[in-house]
Coordinates of C-alpha atoms in Angstrom, one line a residue:
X1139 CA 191.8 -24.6 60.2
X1140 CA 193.7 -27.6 61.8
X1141 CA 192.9 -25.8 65.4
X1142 CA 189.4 -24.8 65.0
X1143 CA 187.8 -27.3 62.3
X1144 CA 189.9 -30.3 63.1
X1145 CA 191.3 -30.6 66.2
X1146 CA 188.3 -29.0 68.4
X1147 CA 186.1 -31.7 66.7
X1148 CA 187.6 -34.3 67.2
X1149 CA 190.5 -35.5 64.8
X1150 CA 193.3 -36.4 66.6
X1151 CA 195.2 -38.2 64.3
X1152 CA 198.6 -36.9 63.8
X1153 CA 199.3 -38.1 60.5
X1154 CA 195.8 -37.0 58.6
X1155 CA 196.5 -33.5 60.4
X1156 CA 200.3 -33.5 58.8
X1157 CA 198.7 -34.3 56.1
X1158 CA 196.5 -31.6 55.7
X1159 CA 198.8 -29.1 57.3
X1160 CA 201.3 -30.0 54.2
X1161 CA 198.8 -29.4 51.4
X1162 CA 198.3 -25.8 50.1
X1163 CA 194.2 -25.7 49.7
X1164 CA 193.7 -22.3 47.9
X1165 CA 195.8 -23.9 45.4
X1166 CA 192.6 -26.2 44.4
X1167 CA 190.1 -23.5 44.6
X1168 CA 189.3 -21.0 41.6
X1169 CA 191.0 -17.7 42.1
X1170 CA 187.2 -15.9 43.6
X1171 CA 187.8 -18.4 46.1
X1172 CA 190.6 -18.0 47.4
X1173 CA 190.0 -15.8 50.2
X1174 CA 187.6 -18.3 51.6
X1175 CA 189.9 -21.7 51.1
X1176 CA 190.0 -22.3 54.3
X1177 CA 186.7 -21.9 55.7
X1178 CA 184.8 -24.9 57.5
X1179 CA 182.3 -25.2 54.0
X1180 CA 182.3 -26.5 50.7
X1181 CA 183.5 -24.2 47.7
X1182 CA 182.3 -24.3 44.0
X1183 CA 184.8 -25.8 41.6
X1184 CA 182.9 -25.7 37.9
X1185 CA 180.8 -27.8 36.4
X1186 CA 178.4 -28.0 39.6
X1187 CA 181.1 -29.7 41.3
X1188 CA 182.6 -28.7 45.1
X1189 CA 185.5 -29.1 47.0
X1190 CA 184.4 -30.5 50.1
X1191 CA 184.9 -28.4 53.2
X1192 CA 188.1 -29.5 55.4
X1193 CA 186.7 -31.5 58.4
X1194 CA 184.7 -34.0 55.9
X1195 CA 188.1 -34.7 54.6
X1196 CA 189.8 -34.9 57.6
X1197 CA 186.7 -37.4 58.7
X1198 CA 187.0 -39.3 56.1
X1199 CA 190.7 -39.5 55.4
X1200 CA 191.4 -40.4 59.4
X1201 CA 188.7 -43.2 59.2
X1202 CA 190.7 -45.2 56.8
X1203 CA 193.7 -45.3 58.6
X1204 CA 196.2 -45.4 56.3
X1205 CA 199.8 -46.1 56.0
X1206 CA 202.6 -45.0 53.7
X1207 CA 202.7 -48.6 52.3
X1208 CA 198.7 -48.8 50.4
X1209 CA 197.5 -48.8 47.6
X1210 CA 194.6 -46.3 47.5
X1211 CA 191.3 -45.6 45.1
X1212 CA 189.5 -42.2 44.9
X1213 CA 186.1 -41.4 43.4
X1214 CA 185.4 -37.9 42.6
X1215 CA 189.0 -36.9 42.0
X1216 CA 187.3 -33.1 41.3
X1217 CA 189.9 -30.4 41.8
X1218 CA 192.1 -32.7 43.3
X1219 CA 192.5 -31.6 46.9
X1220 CA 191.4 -34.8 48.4
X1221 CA 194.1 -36.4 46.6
X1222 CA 196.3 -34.2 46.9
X1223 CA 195.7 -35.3 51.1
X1224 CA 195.5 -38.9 50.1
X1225 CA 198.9 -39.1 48.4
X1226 CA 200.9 -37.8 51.8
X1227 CA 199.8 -41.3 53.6
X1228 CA 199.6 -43.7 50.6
X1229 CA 202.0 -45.5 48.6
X1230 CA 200.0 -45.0 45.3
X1231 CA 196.9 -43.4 44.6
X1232 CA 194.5 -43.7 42.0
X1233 CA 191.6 -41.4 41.4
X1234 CA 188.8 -41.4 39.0
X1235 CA 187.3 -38.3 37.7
X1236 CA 183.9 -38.9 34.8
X1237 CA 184.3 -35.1 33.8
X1238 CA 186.7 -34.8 31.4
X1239 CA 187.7 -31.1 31.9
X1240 CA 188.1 -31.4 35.8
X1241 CA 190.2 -34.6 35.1
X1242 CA 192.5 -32.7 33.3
X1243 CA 193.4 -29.9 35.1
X1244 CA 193.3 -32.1 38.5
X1245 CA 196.2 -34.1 36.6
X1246 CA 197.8 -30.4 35.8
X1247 CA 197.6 -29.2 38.8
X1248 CA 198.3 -32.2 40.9
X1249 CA 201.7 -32.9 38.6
X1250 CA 202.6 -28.8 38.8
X1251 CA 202.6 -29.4 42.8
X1252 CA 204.7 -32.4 42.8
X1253 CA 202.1 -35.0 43.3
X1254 CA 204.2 -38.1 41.8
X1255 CA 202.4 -41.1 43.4
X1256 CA 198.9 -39.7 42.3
X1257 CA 197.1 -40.9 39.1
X1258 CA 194.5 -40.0 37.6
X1259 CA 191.9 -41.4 35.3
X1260 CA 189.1 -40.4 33.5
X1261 CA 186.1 -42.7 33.5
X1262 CA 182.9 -43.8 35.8
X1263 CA 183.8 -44.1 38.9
X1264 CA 181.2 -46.9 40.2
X1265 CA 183.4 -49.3 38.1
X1266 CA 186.1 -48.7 40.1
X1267 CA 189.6 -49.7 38.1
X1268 CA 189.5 -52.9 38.1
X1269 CA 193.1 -53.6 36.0
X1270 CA 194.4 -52.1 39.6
X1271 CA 192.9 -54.0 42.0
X1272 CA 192.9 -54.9 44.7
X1273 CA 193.1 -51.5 46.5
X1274 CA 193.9 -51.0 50.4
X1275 CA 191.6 -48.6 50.9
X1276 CA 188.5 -46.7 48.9
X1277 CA 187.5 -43.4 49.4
X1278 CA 183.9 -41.8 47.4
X1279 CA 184.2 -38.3 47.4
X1280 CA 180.3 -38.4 45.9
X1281 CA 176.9 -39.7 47.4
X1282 CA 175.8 -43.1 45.9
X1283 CA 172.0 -44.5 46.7
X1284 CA 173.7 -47.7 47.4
X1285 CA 177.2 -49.3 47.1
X1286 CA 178.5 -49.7 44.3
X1287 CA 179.3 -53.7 43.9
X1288 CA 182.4 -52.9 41.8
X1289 CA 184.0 -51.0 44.6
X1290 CA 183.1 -53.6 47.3
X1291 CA 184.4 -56.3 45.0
X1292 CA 187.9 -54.5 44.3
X1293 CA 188.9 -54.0 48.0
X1294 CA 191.4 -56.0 49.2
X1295 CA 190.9 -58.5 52.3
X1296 CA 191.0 -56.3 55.1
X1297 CA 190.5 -53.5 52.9
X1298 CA 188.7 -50.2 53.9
X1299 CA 185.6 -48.0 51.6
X1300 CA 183.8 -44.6 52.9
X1301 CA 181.3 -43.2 51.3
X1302 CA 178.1 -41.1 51.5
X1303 CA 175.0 -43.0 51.0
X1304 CA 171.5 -41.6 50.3
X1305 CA 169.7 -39.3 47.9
X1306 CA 170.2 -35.7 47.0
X1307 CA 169.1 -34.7 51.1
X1308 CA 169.2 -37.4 53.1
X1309 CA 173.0 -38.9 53.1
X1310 CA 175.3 -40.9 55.5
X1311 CA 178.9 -41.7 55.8
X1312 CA 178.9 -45.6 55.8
X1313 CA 182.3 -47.0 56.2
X1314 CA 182.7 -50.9 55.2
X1315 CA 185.8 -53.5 55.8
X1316 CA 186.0 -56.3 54.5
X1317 CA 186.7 -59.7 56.0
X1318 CA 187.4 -62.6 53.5
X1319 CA 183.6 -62.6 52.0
X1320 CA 182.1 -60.5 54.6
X1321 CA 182.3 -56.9 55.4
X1322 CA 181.8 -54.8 58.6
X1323 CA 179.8 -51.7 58.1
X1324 CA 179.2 -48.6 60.7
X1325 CA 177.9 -45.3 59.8
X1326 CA 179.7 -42.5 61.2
X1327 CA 177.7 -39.5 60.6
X1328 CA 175.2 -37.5 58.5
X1329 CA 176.7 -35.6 55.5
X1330 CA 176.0 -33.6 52.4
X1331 CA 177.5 -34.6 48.6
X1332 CA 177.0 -33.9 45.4
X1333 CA 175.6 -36.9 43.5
X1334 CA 177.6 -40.2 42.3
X1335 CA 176.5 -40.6 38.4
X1336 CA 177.0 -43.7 36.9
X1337 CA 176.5 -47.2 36.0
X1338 CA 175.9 -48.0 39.6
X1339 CA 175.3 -45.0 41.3
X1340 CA 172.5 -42.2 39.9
X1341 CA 171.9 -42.6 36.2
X1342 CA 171.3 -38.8 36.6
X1343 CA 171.5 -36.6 39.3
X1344 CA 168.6 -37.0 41.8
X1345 CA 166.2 -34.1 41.9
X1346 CA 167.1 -31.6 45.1

């Protein structure tokens, strides 16, 4: 995986490949998976939910560029692999997961591993946590139709947020800093995500 679907595409970064190196990824798959944990694709999790495949979160984890000293945000916690990256270059992590049953056994599993700087909430994600702000950094593991203002608002001054933006078959990955009142925004590259439901994201999912 790190050779063929990171490195011969580009990531370089010898921290986010550490990173990924460390974590274990069939342990966040469901057991007809497993076999296939490692290939360059996304995987079904339950409840029409997927673990995205490892060079989007390689992508999206090296655009941040974190250090061991942040404060981090997640949206989409899922089955928690994503975090589970996260927490090897973060101080603290919080991630926010809206269905229920996936938030729970991401907090299992991520606590059987030895995740201890990882927590995780249940709740809409497009709020963001706002009794945790500011955050250094913001990662949306879901595609929004526009950016959420409560995540934009909750960065921290030279703060960092990725996420896919567009509808269910048309998405970017739009990465935004922000600069006092201002933010910087580039989009790095077309993607495909499941849809971000919420207050202000999708109010349902978008017809495919």
């Amino acid at each position: 995986m790190l050779e063929k679907q990171l490195r011969r595409r580009g990531i370089h970064d010898s921290r986010v490949l550490s990173a990924m190196d460390a974590v274990r990824r069939e342990e966040f798959v469901p057991q007809e998976f497993r076999q296939r944990a490692y290939e360059d694709a996304p995987l079904p999790i339950g409840e029409g939910q997927t673990i995205s495949q490892p060079y989007i979160v390689a992508v999206m984890t090296a655009a941040l560029r974190l250090n061991a000293s942040e404060r981090i945000l997640e949206i989409g916690t899922g089955c928690g692999y994503q975090a589970a990256v996260l927490s090897h270059l973060a101080r603290t992590l919080f991630t926010i997961e809206s269905r229920s049953e996936l938030a729970s056994a991401a907090a299992a599993r991520l606590d059987r591993l030895g995740y201890k700087n990882v927590h995780v909430h249940c709740g809409d994600g497009t709020l963001g946590l706002s009794d945790f702000a500011p955050f250094d950094a913001i990662l949306v593991a879901a595609a929004a139709p526009a950016v959420p203002e409560p995540l934009r608002s909750q960065l921290a001054d030279g703060g960092r947020l990725i996420l896919p933006v567009g509808d269910a078959e048309n998405q970017e990955l739009l990465y935004l800093e922000r600069r006092g009142n201002s933010y910087e925004t580039r989009i790095l590259e077309a993607c495909r995500f499941v849809p971000l439901v919420g207050h202000h994201g999708w109010k349902e999912p978008p017809a495919r």
